[in-house]
Amino acid sequence: MGKAVLKENGVIWTSYLRFYYLSSAVAERSFAALDERRKRLHLPGLNSAGLNKLIWESWDWNAEGEEWTPSPEWKRSVLDTILAKHIPENGKVVEIGPGGGRWTETLLERSDHVTAVDISEECLKVCSERFSESENISFVLTPGDCLPEVEDGSIDAIWSFDVFVHINRKEVSKYAIDMFRVLRPGGVGVIHHGTVGGENGGWRSNMTAQGMIDELESAGFEIVDQFTEWTDQGKEHQAGLYGDAVTVFKKPG
Ligand SMILES: C[S@@+](CC[C@H](N)C(=O)[O-])C[C@H]1O[C@@H](n2cnc3c(N)ncnc32)[C@H](O)[C@@H]1O
């Protein structure tokens, strides 16, 4: 087989093919080893608050987060079928991890006020420049597990997309308690997160689908929905590339 490939394609092409197979095998084994070690030794991987801060402070935000938008139809569908369905109009909203403002733009259009909470000062700076004309936005720097400066029971809805996929369960647990504190009775939350503890790669945290439900329920929330995909106008969409999910929850009352 090797000789036939060499004969038909030449030395250079065949060498690249060998290198491709070899490096794929090395990458696969390395990932399995680091995943196993992270779980066994309870390492934070790249998902601690400290590393998230470092990573996102130095991210190039020129694309305003649209590098994570797989298609304009997908984004439109997230806005129409998830955001508009659950985030009430004219409310007070907290967005956790606005990044370059990919969702903040729409939240600002439909809300009385948006509090943008991020672990990265750079993200808050980028958003404050991008939305400098808006009078209904304020910015809060978080240590990565809470919502400082947000008053108890003052918020109608919480939105966070492509953020909790990178946050470990230890910090998610603290966030759940603080989200319960700031939401008014009947207030809702929509959080996008990982489901398989990072096993699919994509630099996901140790969160699982059931882990998210457990953390939210133990903070006092009711779970409204949890889904990994949805259909809109006959087209199927996924919450993320790595089996990610969206969980919708509500503070009783
Ligand atoms: C992948 S970007 C997503 C940005 C934006 N939500 C979007 O979808 O385009 C991750 C964002 O989460 C923020 N972030 C990461 N860890 C955080 C934490 N523990 N608390 C708050 N924000 C965090 C980062 O600073 C960054 O703004």
PDB file of C-alpha atoms and ligand atoms in Angstrom:
ATOM      1  CA  MET A   1       0.000   0.000   0.000  1.00  0.00           C
ATOM      2  CA  GLY A   2       2.776   2.447   1.049  1.00  0.00           C
ATOM      3  CA  LYS A   3       4.750   1.777  -2.131  1.00  0.00           C
ATOM      4  CA  ALA A   4       1.683   2.264  -4.350  1.00  0.00           C
ATOM      5  CA  VAL A   5       0.894   5.608  -2.685  1.00  0.00           C
ATOM      6  CA  LEU A   6       4.523   6.684  -3.134  1.00  0.00           C
ATOM      7  CA  LYS A   7       4.565   5.599  -6.766  1.00  0.00           C
ATOM      8  CA  GLU A   8       1.365   7.429  -7.644  1.00  0.00           C
ATOM      9  CA  ASN A   9       1.947  10.631  -5.637  1.00  0.00           C
ATOM     10  CA  GLY A  10       5.680  11.145  -5.224  1.00  0.00           C
ATOM     11  CA  VAL A  11       7.933  11.572  -2.144  1.00  0.00           C
ATOM     12  CA  ILE A  12       6.846  15.056  -1.035  1.00  0.00           C
ATOM     13  CA  TRP A  13       3.104  14.416  -1.049  1.00  0.00           C
ATOM     14  CA  THR A  14       3.548  11.024   0.634  1.00  0.00           C
ATOM     15  CA  SER A  15       5.760  12.586   3.341  1.00  0.00           C
ATOM     16  CA  TYR A  16       3.095  15.179   4.096  1.00  0.00           C
ATOM     17  CA  LEU A  17       0.507  12.410   4.301  1.00  0.00           C
ATOM     18  CA  ARG A  18       2.663  10.466   6.801  1.00  0.00           C
ATOM     19  CA  PHE A  19       3.258  13.597   8.844  1.00  0.00           C
ATOM     20  CA  TYR A  20      -0.497  14.343   8.812  1.00  0.00           C
ATOM     21  CA  TYR A  21      -1.385  10.880  10.180  1.00  0.00           C
ATOM     22  CA  LEU A  22       1.408  10.980  12.734  1.00  0.00           C
ATOM     23  CA  SER A  23       0.554  14.447  14.061  1.00  0.00           C
ATOM     24  CA  SER A  24      -3.187  13.595  14.209  1.00  0.00           C
ATOM     25  CA  ALA A  25      -2.394  10.542  16.330  1.00  0.00           C
ATOM     26  CA  VAL A  26      -0.098  12.585  18.609  1.00  0.00           C
ATOM     27  CA  ALA A  27      -2.755  15.322  18.975  1.00  0.00           C
ATOM     28  CA  GLU A  28      -5.465  12.781  19.820  1.00  0.00           C
ATOM     29  CA  ARG A  29      -3.332  11.031  22.447  1.00  0.00           C
ATOM     30  CA  SER A  30      -2.150  14.322  23.956  1.00  0.00           C
ATOM     31  CA  PHE A  31      -5.736  15.525  24.306  1.00  0.00           C
ATOM     32  CA  ALA A  32      -6.837  12.244  25.932  1.00  0.00           C
ATOM     33  CA  ALA A  33      -3.897  12.457  28.376  1.00  0.00           C
ATOM     34  CA  LEU A  34      -4.472  16.067  29.376  1.00  0.00           C
ATOM     35  CA  ASP A  35      -8.225  15.474  29.738  1.00  0.00           C
ATOM     36  CA  GLU A  36      -7.613  12.440  31.970  1.00  0.00           C
ATOM     37  CA  ARG A  37      -5.018  14.326  34.082  1.00  0.00           C
ATOM     38  CA  ARG A  38      -7.239  17.366  34.473  1.00  0.00           C
ATOM     39  CA  LYS A  39     -10.066  15.193  35.778  1.00  0.00           C
ATOM     40  CA  ARG A  40      -7.923  12.984  38.022  1.00  0.00           C
ATOM     41  CA  LEU A  41      -6.028  15.866  39.648  1.00  0.00           C
ATOM     42  CA  HIS A  42      -8.928  18.343  39.514  1.00  0.00           C
ATOM     43  CA  LEU A  43      -6.833  20.824  37.537  1.00  0.00           C
ATOM     44  CA  PRO A  44      -8.574  23.997  36.259  1.00  0.00           C
ATOM     45  CA  GLY A  45      -7.246  23.559  32.697  1.00  0.00           C
ATOM     46  CA  LEU A  46      -7.593  26.854  30.827  1.00  0.00           C
ATOM     47  CA  ASN A  47     -10.859  27.627  32.603  1.00  0.00           C
ATOM     48  CA  SER A  48      -9.945  29.231  35.922  1.00  0.00           C
ATOM     49  CA  ALA A  49     -10.955  32.840  36.538  1.00  0.00           C
ATOM     50  CA  GLY A  50      -7.271  33.860  36.448  1.00  0.00           C
ATOM     51  CA  LEU A  51      -6.599  32.270  33.054  1.00  0.00           C
ATOM     52  CA  ASN A  52      -9.902  33.482  31.574  1.00  0.00           C
ATOM     53  CA  LYS A  53      -8.917  37.002  32.555  1.00  0.00           C
ATOM     54  CA  LEU A  54      -5.475  36.675  30.955  1.00  0.00           C
ATOM     55  CA  ILE A  55      -6.839  35.130  27.751  1.00  0.00           C
ATOM     56  CA  TRP A  56      -9.637  37.625  27.179  1.00  0.00           C
ATOM     57  CA  GLU A  57      -7.617  40.703  28.152  1.00  0.00           C
ATOM     58  CA  SER A  58      -5.310  39.993  25.210  1.00  0.00           C
ATOM     59  CA  TRP A  59      -7.912  38.805  22.671  1.00  0.00           C
ATOM     60  CA  ASP A  60      -8.146  40.759  19.410  1.00  0.00           C
ATOM     61  CA  TRP A  61     -11.704  42.147  19.563  1.00  0.00           C
ATOM     62  CA  ASN A  62     -11.678  43.705  16.082  1.00  0.00           C
ATOM     63  CA  ALA A  63     -14.239  41.165  14.829  1.00  0.00           C
ATOM     64  CA  GLU A  64     -16.508  42.067  17.809  1.00  0.00           C
ATOM     65  CA  GLY A  65     -17.099  38.373  18.571  1.00  0.00           C
ATOM     66  CA  GLU A  66     -18.535  37.609  15.124  1.00  0.00           C
ATOM     67  CA  GLU A  67     -15.727  35.072  14.612  1.00  0.00           C
ATOM     68  CA  TRP A  68     -17.944  32.736  16.695  1.00  0.00           C
ATOM     69  CA  THR A  69     -21.020  33.309  14.514  1.00  0.00           C
ATOM     70  CA  PRO A  70     -21.248  30.323  12.130  1.00  0.00           C
ATOM     71  CA  SER A  71     -23.708  32.069   9.782  1.00  0.00           C
ATOM     72  CA  PRO A  72     -25.948  35.146   9.694  1.00  0.00           C
ATOM     73  CA  GLU A  73     -29.009  32.800   9.739  1.00  0.00           C
ATOM     74  CA  TRP A  74     -27.778  31.158  12.940  1.00  0.00           C
ATOM     75  CA  LYS A  75     -27.283  34.511  14.677  1.00  0.00           C
ATOM     76  CA  ARG A  76     -30.686  35.767  13.508  1.00  0.00           C
ATOM     77  CA  SER A  77     -32.253  32.573  14.833  1.00  0.00           C
ATOM     78  CA  VAL A  78     -30.518  32.890  18.242  1.00  0.00           C
ATOM     79  CA  LEU A  79     -31.858  36.443  18.474  1.00  0.00           C
ATOM     80  CA  ASP A  80     -35.385  35.616  17.261  1.00  0.00           C
ATOM     81  CA  THR A  81     -36.027  32.251  18.864  1.00  0.00           C
ATOM     82  CA  ILE A  82     -33.956  32.345  22.072  1.00  0.00           C
ATOM     83  CA  LEU A  83     -33.184  35.921  23.090  1.00  0.00           C
ATOM     84  CA  ALA A  84     -36.511  37.489  22.047  1.00  0.00           C
ATOM     85  CA  LYS A  85     -38.472  34.561  23.484  1.00  0.00           C
ATOM     86  CA  HIS A  86     -36.978  34.712  26.967  1.00  0.00           C
ATOM     87  CA  ILE A  87     -35.541  38.174  27.576  1.00  0.00           C
ATOM     88  CA  PRO A  88     -38.452  40.538  28.260  1.00  0.00           C
ATOM     89  CA  GLU A  89     -38.662  43.883  26.461  1.00  0.00           C
ATOM     90  CA  ASN A  90     -38.091  47.106  28.399  1.00  0.00           C
ATOM     91  CA  GLY A  91     -36.467  45.286  31.290  1.00  0.00           C
ATOM     92  CA  LYS A  92     -33.319  45.591  33.341  1.00  0.00           C
ATOM     93  CA  VAL A  93     -30.852  43.050  32.013  1.00  0.00           C
ATOM     94  CA  VAL A  94     -27.455  41.764  33.113  1.00  0.00           C
ATOM     95  CA  GLU A  95     -25.191  40.384  30.392  1.00  0.00           C
ATOM     96  CA  ILE A  96     -22.339  38.262  31.718  1.00  0.00           C
ATOM     97  CA  GLY A  97     -19.284  38.326  29.428  1.00  0.00           C
ATOM     98  CA  PRO A  98     -20.300  40.733  26.635  1.00  0.00           C
ATOM     99  CA  GLY A  99     -16.899  40.407  24.930  1.00  0.00           C
ATOM    100  CA  GLY A 100     -17.010  42.634  21.842  1.00  0.00           C
ATOM    101  CA  GLY A 101     -20.747  43.286  22.202  1.00  0.00           C
ATOM    102  CA  ARG A 102     -22.079  40.630  19.787  1.00  0.00           C
ATOM    103  CA  TRP A 103     -25.365  40.260  21.735  1.00  0.00           C
ATOM    104  CA  THR A 104     -25.165  43.524  23.687  1.00  0.00           C
ATOM    105  CA  GLU A 105     -26.269  45.506  20.637  1.00  0.00           C
ATOM    106  CA  THR A 106     -29.663  43.751  20.535  1.00  0.00           C
ATOM    107  CA  LEU A 107     -30.042  43.667  24.316  1.00  0.00           C
ATOM    108  CA  LEU A 108     -29.568  47.458  24.367  1.00  0.00           C
ATOM    109  CA  GLU A 109     -32.211  48.005  21.685  1.00  0.00           C
ATOM    110  CA  ARG A 110     -34.885  46.124  23.615  1.00  0.00           C
ATOM    111  CA  SER A 111     -34.030  46.883  27.257  1.00  0.00           C
ATOM    112  CA  ASP A 112     -34.433  49.792  29.650  1.00  0.00           C
ATOM    113  CA  HIS A 113     -30.974  49.127  30.966  1.00  0.00           C
ATOM    114  CA  VAL A 114     -28.130  46.662  30.396  1.00  0.00           C
ATOM    115  CA  THR A 115     -25.419  45.996  32.967  1.00  0.00           C
ATOM    116  CA  ALA A 116     -22.458  44.478  31.160  1.00  0.00           C
ATOM    117  CA  VAL A 117     -20.384  42.381  33.573  1.00  0.00           C
ATOM    118  CA  ASP A 118     -17.036  41.019  32.407  1.00  0.00           C
ATOM    119  CA  ILE A 119     -13.839  39.620  33.874  1.00  0.00           C
ATOM    120  CA  SER A 120     -11.826  41.514  31.260  1.00  0.00           C
ATOM    121  CA  GLU A 121     -11.236  45.266  31.514  1.00  0.00           C
ATOM    122  CA  GLU A 122     -10.410  45.226  27.801  1.00  0.00           C
ATOM    123  CA  CYS A 123     -13.895  43.874  26.936  1.00  0.00           C
ATOM    124  CA  LEU A 124     -15.540  46.551  29.041  1.00  0.00           C
ATOM    125  CA  LYS A 125     -13.406  49.194  27.289  1.00  0.00           C
ATOM    126  CA  VAL A 126     -14.231  47.833  23.826  1.00  0.00           C
ATOM    127  CA  CYS A 127     -17.968  47.804  24.656  1.00  0.00           C
ATOM    128  CA  SER A 128     -17.916  51.245  26.250  1.00  0.00           C
ATOM    129  CA  GLU A 129     -16.367  52.624  23.036  1.00  0.00           C
ATOM    130  CA  ARG A 130     -18.699  50.668  20.742  1.00  0.00           C
ATOM    131  CA  PHE A 131     -21.808  51.749  22.667  1.00  0.00           C
ATOM    132  CA  SER A 132     -20.641  55.219  23.660  1.00  0.00           C
ATOM    133  CA  GLU A 133     -23.873  56.724  22.237  1.00  0.00           C
ATOM    134  CA  SER A 134     -26.078  54.534  24.452  1.00  0.00           C
ATOM    135  CA  GLU A 135     -27.275  55.993  27.710  1.00  0.00           C
ATOM    136  CA  ASN A 136     -28.784  52.756  29.011  1.00  0.00           C
ATOM    137  CA  ILE A 137     -25.635  50.723  29.624  1.00  0.00           C
ATOM    138  CA  SER A 138     -23.314  50.435  32.593  1.00  0.00           C
ATOM    139  CA  PHE A 139     -20.174  48.363  33.081  1.00  0.00           C
ATOM    140  CA  VAL A 140     -19.012  46.200  35.963  1.00  0.00           C
ATOM    141  CA  LEU A 141     -15.725  44.343  36.375  1.00  0.00           C
ATOM    142  CA  THR A 142     -16.121  40.948  38.063  1.00  0.00           C
ATOM    143  CA  PRO A 143     -13.506  38.725  39.697  1.00  0.00           C
ATOM    144  CA  GLY A 144     -15.148  35.912  37.682  1.00  0.00           C
ATOM    145  CA  ASP A 145     -17.749  34.357  39.957  1.00  0.00           C
ATOM    146  CA  CYS A 146     -20.192  37.088  41.010  1.00  0.00           C
ATOM    147  CA  LEU A 147     -22.109  40.210  39.985  1.00  0.00           C
ATOM    148  CA  PRO A 148     -20.620  43.047  42.056  1.00  0.00           C
ATOM    149  CA  GLU A 149     -22.526  46.342  42.345  1.00  0.00           C
ATOM    150  CA  VAL A 150     -25.776  44.764  41.076  1.00  0.00           C
ATOM    151  CA  GLU A 151     -28.518  45.309  43.656  1.00  0.00           C
ATOM    152  CA  ASP A 152     -30.536  42.455  45.180  1.00  0.00           C
ATOM    153  CA  GLY A 153     -33.771  41.653  43.305  1.00  0.00           C
ATOM    154  CA  SER A 154     -33.217  44.473  40.800  1.00  0.00           C
ATOM    155  CA  ILE A 155     -32.867  42.517  37.532  1.00  0.00           C
ATOM    156  CA  ASP A 156     -35.518  41.130  35.137  1.00  0.00           C
ATOM    157  CA  ALA A 157     -33.241  38.906  33.065  1.00  0.00           C
ATOM    158  CA  ILE A 158     -29.703  37.571  32.731  1.00  0.00           C
ATOM    159  CA  TRP A 159     -28.141  36.686  29.360  1.00  0.00           C
ATOM    160  CA  SER A 160     -24.803  34.987  28.758  1.00  0.00           C
ATOM    161  CA  PHE A 161     -23.631  33.337  25.528  1.00  0.00           C
ATOM    162  CA  ASP A 162     -20.251  31.714  24.794  1.00  0.00           C
ATOM    163  CA  VAL A 163     -19.032  32.565  28.295  1.00  0.00           C
ATOM    164  CA  PHE A 164     -20.014  29.791  30.720  1.00  0.00           C
ATOM    165  CA  VAL A 165     -18.585  27.270  28.238  1.00  0.00           C
ATOM    166  CA  HIS A 166     -15.220  28.500  29.589  1.00  0.00           C
ATOM    167  CA  ILE A 167     -16.071  28.726  33.320  1.00  0.00           C
ATOM    168  CA  ASN A 168     -15.359  25.866  35.737  1.00  0.00           C
ATOM    169  CA  ARG A 169     -18.044  24.469  38.007  1.00  0.00           C
ATOM    170  CA  LYS A 170     -16.517  26.010  41.152  1.00  0.00           C
ATOM    171  CA  GLU A 171     -17.148  29.523  39.753  1.00  0.00           C
ATOM    172  CA  VAL A 172     -20.472  28.542  38.104  1.00  0.00           C
ATOM    173  CA  SER A 173     -21.718  27.474  41.528  1.00  0.00           C
ATOM    174  CA  LYS A 174     -20.927  30.917  43.005  1.00  0.00           C
ATOM    175  CA  TYR A 175     -22.454  32.657  39.970  1.00  0.00           C
ATOM    176  CA  ALA A 176     -25.686  30.657  40.418  1.00  0.00           C
ATOM    177  CA  ILE A 177     -26.031  31.945  43.991  1.00  0.00           C
ATOM    178  CA  ASP A 178     -25.355  35.539  42.934  1.00  0.00           C
ATOM    179  CA  MET A 179     -27.709  35.327  39.937  1.00  0.00           C
ATOM    180  CA  PHE A 180     -30.428  34.256  42.361  1.00  0.00           C
ATOM    181  CA  ARG A 181     -29.605  37.259  44.558  1.00  0.00           C
ATOM    182  CA  VAL A 182     -29.877  39.866  41.768  1.00  0.00           C
ATOM    183  CA  LEU A 183     -32.925  38.524  39.876  1.00  0.00           C
ATOM    184  CA  ARG A 184     -36.369  39.678  40.957  1.00  0.00           C
ATOM    185  CA  PRO A 185     -38.972  36.969  41.705  1.00  0.00           C
ATOM    186  CA  GLY A 186     -40.127  35.703  38.287  1.00  0.00           C
ATOM    187  CA  GLY A 187     -36.888  36.908  36.670  1.00  0.00           C
ATOM    188  CA  VAL A 188     -35.302  34.681  34.014  1.00  0.00           C
ATOM    189  CA  GLY A 189     -31.822  33.617  33.012  1.00  0.00           C
ATOM    190  CA  VAL A 190     -30.497  32.270  29.708  1.00  0.00           C
ATOM    191  CA  ILE A 191     -27.053  30.700  29.905  1.00  0.00           C
ATOM    192  CA  HIS A 192     -25.086  28.955  27.141  1.00  0.00           C
ATOM    193  CA  HIS A 193     -22.666  26.348  28.518  1.00  0.00           C
ATOM    194  CA  GLY A 194     -20.809  23.085  27.931  1.00  0.00           C
ATOM    195  CA  THR A 195     -22.372  19.668  28.483  1.00  0.00           C
ATOM    196  CA  VAL A 196     -19.650  17.012  28.606  1.00  0.00           C
ATOM    197  CA  GLY A 197     -17.002  18.392  30.946  1.00  0.00           C
ATOM    198  CA  GLY A 198     -14.628  19.368  28.142  1.00  0.00           C
ATOM    199  CA  GLU A 199     -14.433  15.883  26.577  1.00  0.00           C
ATOM    200  CA  ASN A 200     -15.228  17.209  23.094  1.00  0.00           C
ATOM    201  CA  GLY A 201     -12.407  19.767  23.209  1.00  0.00           C
ATOM    202  CA  GLY A 202     -13.110  23.370  22.269  1.00  0.00           C
ATOM    203  CA  TRP A 203     -11.434  24.555  25.481  1.00  0.00           C
ATOM    204  CA  ARG A 204     -14.670  23.825  27.337  1.00  0.00           C
ATOM    205  CA  SER A 205     -14.766  23.762  31.144  1.00  0.00           C
ATOM    206  CA  ASN A 206     -15.612  20.843  33.424  1.00  0.00           C
ATOM    207  CA  MET A 207     -19.337  21.740  33.355  1.00  0.00           C
ATOM    208  CA  THR A 208     -21.890  19.173  32.265  1.00  0.00           C
ATOM    209  CA  ALA A 209     -25.532  19.543  31.253  1.00  0.00           C
ATOM    210  CA  GLN A 210     -26.747  17.925  34.499  1.00  0.00           C
ATOM    211  CA  GLY A 211     -24.158  19.877  36.527  1.00  0.00           C
ATOM    212  CA  MET A 212     -25.664  23.144  35.304  1.00  0.00           C
ATOM    213  CA  ILE A 213     -29.167  22.012  36.275  1.00  0.00           C
ATOM    214  CA  ASP A 214     -27.918  20.895  39.713  1.00  0.00           C
ATOM    215  CA  GLU A 215     -26.100  24.170  40.417  1.00  0.00           C
ATOM    216  CA  LEU A 216     -29.088  26.291  39.357  1.00  0.00           C
ATOM    217  CA  GLU A 217     -31.587  24.193  41.295  1.00  0.00           C
ATOM    218  CA  SER A 218     -29.504  24.220  44.437  1.00  0.00           C
ATOM    219  CA  ALA A 219     -29.337  28.030  44.191  1.00  0.00           C
ATOM    220  CA  GLY A 220     -33.182  28.030  44.180  1.00  0.00           C
ATOM    221  CA  PHE A 221     -34.032  28.312  40.463  1.00  0.00           C
ATOM    222  CA  GLU A 222     -36.644  26.409  38.453  1.00  0.00           C
ATOM    223  CA  ILE A 223     -35.396  25.007  35.148  1.00  0.00           C
ATOM    224  CA  VAL A 224     -37.578  26.144  32.228  1.00  0.00           C
ATOM    225  CA  ASP A 225     -35.715  24.436  29.376  1.00  0.00           C
ATOM    226  CA  GLN A 226     -32.380  22.986  28.334  1.00  0.00           C
ATOM    227  CA  PHE A 227     -31.528  22.279  24.692  1.00  0.00           C
ATOM    228  CA  THR A 228     -28.534  21.700  22.434  1.00  0.00           C
ATOM    229  CA  GLU A 229     -30.295  22.341  19.111  1.00  0.00           C
ATOM    230  CA  TRP A 230     -33.450  23.840  17.734  1.00  0.00           C
ATOM    231  CA  THR A 231     -35.360  24.120  14.456  1.00  0.00           C
ATOM    232  CA  ASP A 232     -36.299  27.467  12.964  1.00  0.00           C
ATOM    233  CA  GLN A 233     -38.213  27.759   9.675  1.00  0.00           C
ATOM    234  CA  GLY A 234     -37.343  24.156   8.846  1.00  0.00           C
ATOM    235  CA  LYS A 235     -33.622  24.653   9.473  1.00  0.00           C
ATOM    236  CA  GLU A 236     -31.760  22.932  12.309  1.00  0.00           C
ATOM    237  CA  HIS A 237     -29.365  24.977  14.422  1.00  0.00           C
ATOM    238  CA  GLN A 238     -26.897  23.946  17.116  1.00  0.00           C
ATOM    239  CA  ALA A 239     -26.067  25.803  20.306  1.00  0.00           C
ATOM    240  CA  GLY A 240     -22.371  25.201  19.694  1.00  0.00           C
ATOM    241  CA  LEU A 241     -19.730  23.107  17.987  1.00  0.00           C
ATOM    242  CA  TYR A 242     -18.908  20.960  21.015  1.00  0.00           C
ATOM    243  CA  GLY A 243     -22.325  19.709  22.133  1.00  0.00           C
ATOM    244  CA  ASP A 244     -22.988  22.974  24.013  1.00  0.00           C
ATOM    245  CA  ALA A 245     -26.405  23.691  25.500  1.00  0.00           C
ATOM    246  CA  VAL A 246     -28.573  26.621  26.493  1.00  0.00           C
ATOM    247  CA  THR A 247     -30.310  26.436  29.851  1.00  0.00           C
ATOM    248  CA  VAL A 248     -33.259  28.715  30.595  1.00  0.00           C
ATOM    249  CA  PHE A 249     -34.181  29.140  34.257  1.00  0.00           C
ATOM    250  CA  LYS A 250     -36.484  31.191  36.415  1.00  0.00           C
ATOM    251  CA  LYS A 251     -36.530  32.554  39.958  1.00  0.00           C
ATOM    252  CA  PRO A 252     -39.804  31.362  41.526  1.00  0.00           C
ATOM    253  CA  GLY A 253     -42.326  33.976  42.507  1.00  0.00           C
TER     254      GLY A 253
HETATM  255  C1  LIG B   1     -15.770  33.806  23.881  1.00  0.00           C
HETATM  256  S1  LIG B   1     -15.994  35.385  24.549  1.00  0.00           S
HETATM  257  C2  LIG B   1     -17.713  35.638  24.222  1.00  0.00           C
HETATM  258  C3  LIG B   1     -18.107  37.080  24.175  1.00  0.00           C
HETATM  259  C4  LIG B   1     -19.580  37.335  23.831  1.00  0.00           C
HETATM  260  N1  LIG B   1     -20.464  36.843  24.859  1.00  0.00           N
HETATM  261  C5  LIG B   1     -19.932  36.726  22.505  1.00  0.00           C
HETATM  262  O1  LIG B   1     -20.700  35.755  22.468  1.00  0.00           O
HETATM  263  O2  LIG B   1     -19.433  37.219  21.480  1.00  0.00           O
HETATM  264  C6  LIG B   1     -15.953  35.100  26.302  1.00  0.00           C
HETATM  265  C7  LIG B   1     -16.282  36.305  27.141  1.00  0.00           C
HETATM  266  O3  LIG B   1     -16.494  35.864  28.492  1.00  0.00           O
HETATM  267  C8  LIG B   1     -15.743  36.692  29.371  1.00  0.00           C
HETATM  268  N2  LIG B   1     -15.470  35.880  30.571  1.00  0.00           N
HETATM  269  C9  LIG B   1     -14.683  34.779  30.670  1.00  0.00           C
HETATM  270  N3  LIG B   1     -14.732  34.283  31.915  1.00  0.00           N
HETATM  271  C10 LIG B   1     -15.572  35.086  32.617  1.00  0.00           C
HETATM  272  C11 LIG B   1     -16.038  35.079  33.953  1.00  0.00           C
HETATM  273  N4  LIG B   1     -15.649  34.143  34.827  1.00  0.00           N
HETATM  274  N5  LIG B   1     -16.917  36.043  34.318  1.00  0.00           N
HETATM  275  C12 LIG B   1     -17.315  36.999  33.439  1.00  0.00           C
HETATM  276  N6  LIG B   1     -16.891  37.064  32.173  1.00  0.00           N
HETATM  277  C13 LIG B   1     -16.034  36.107  31.764  1.00  0.00           C
HETATM  278  C14 LIG B   1     -14.543  37.081  28.553  1.00  0.00           C
HETATM  279  O4  LIG B   1     -13.852  38.184  29.070  1.00  0.00           O
HETATM  280  C15 LIG B   1     -15.212  37.356  27.204  1.00  0.00           C
HETATM  281  O5  LIG B   1     -15.818  38.617  27.200  1.00  0.00           O
END
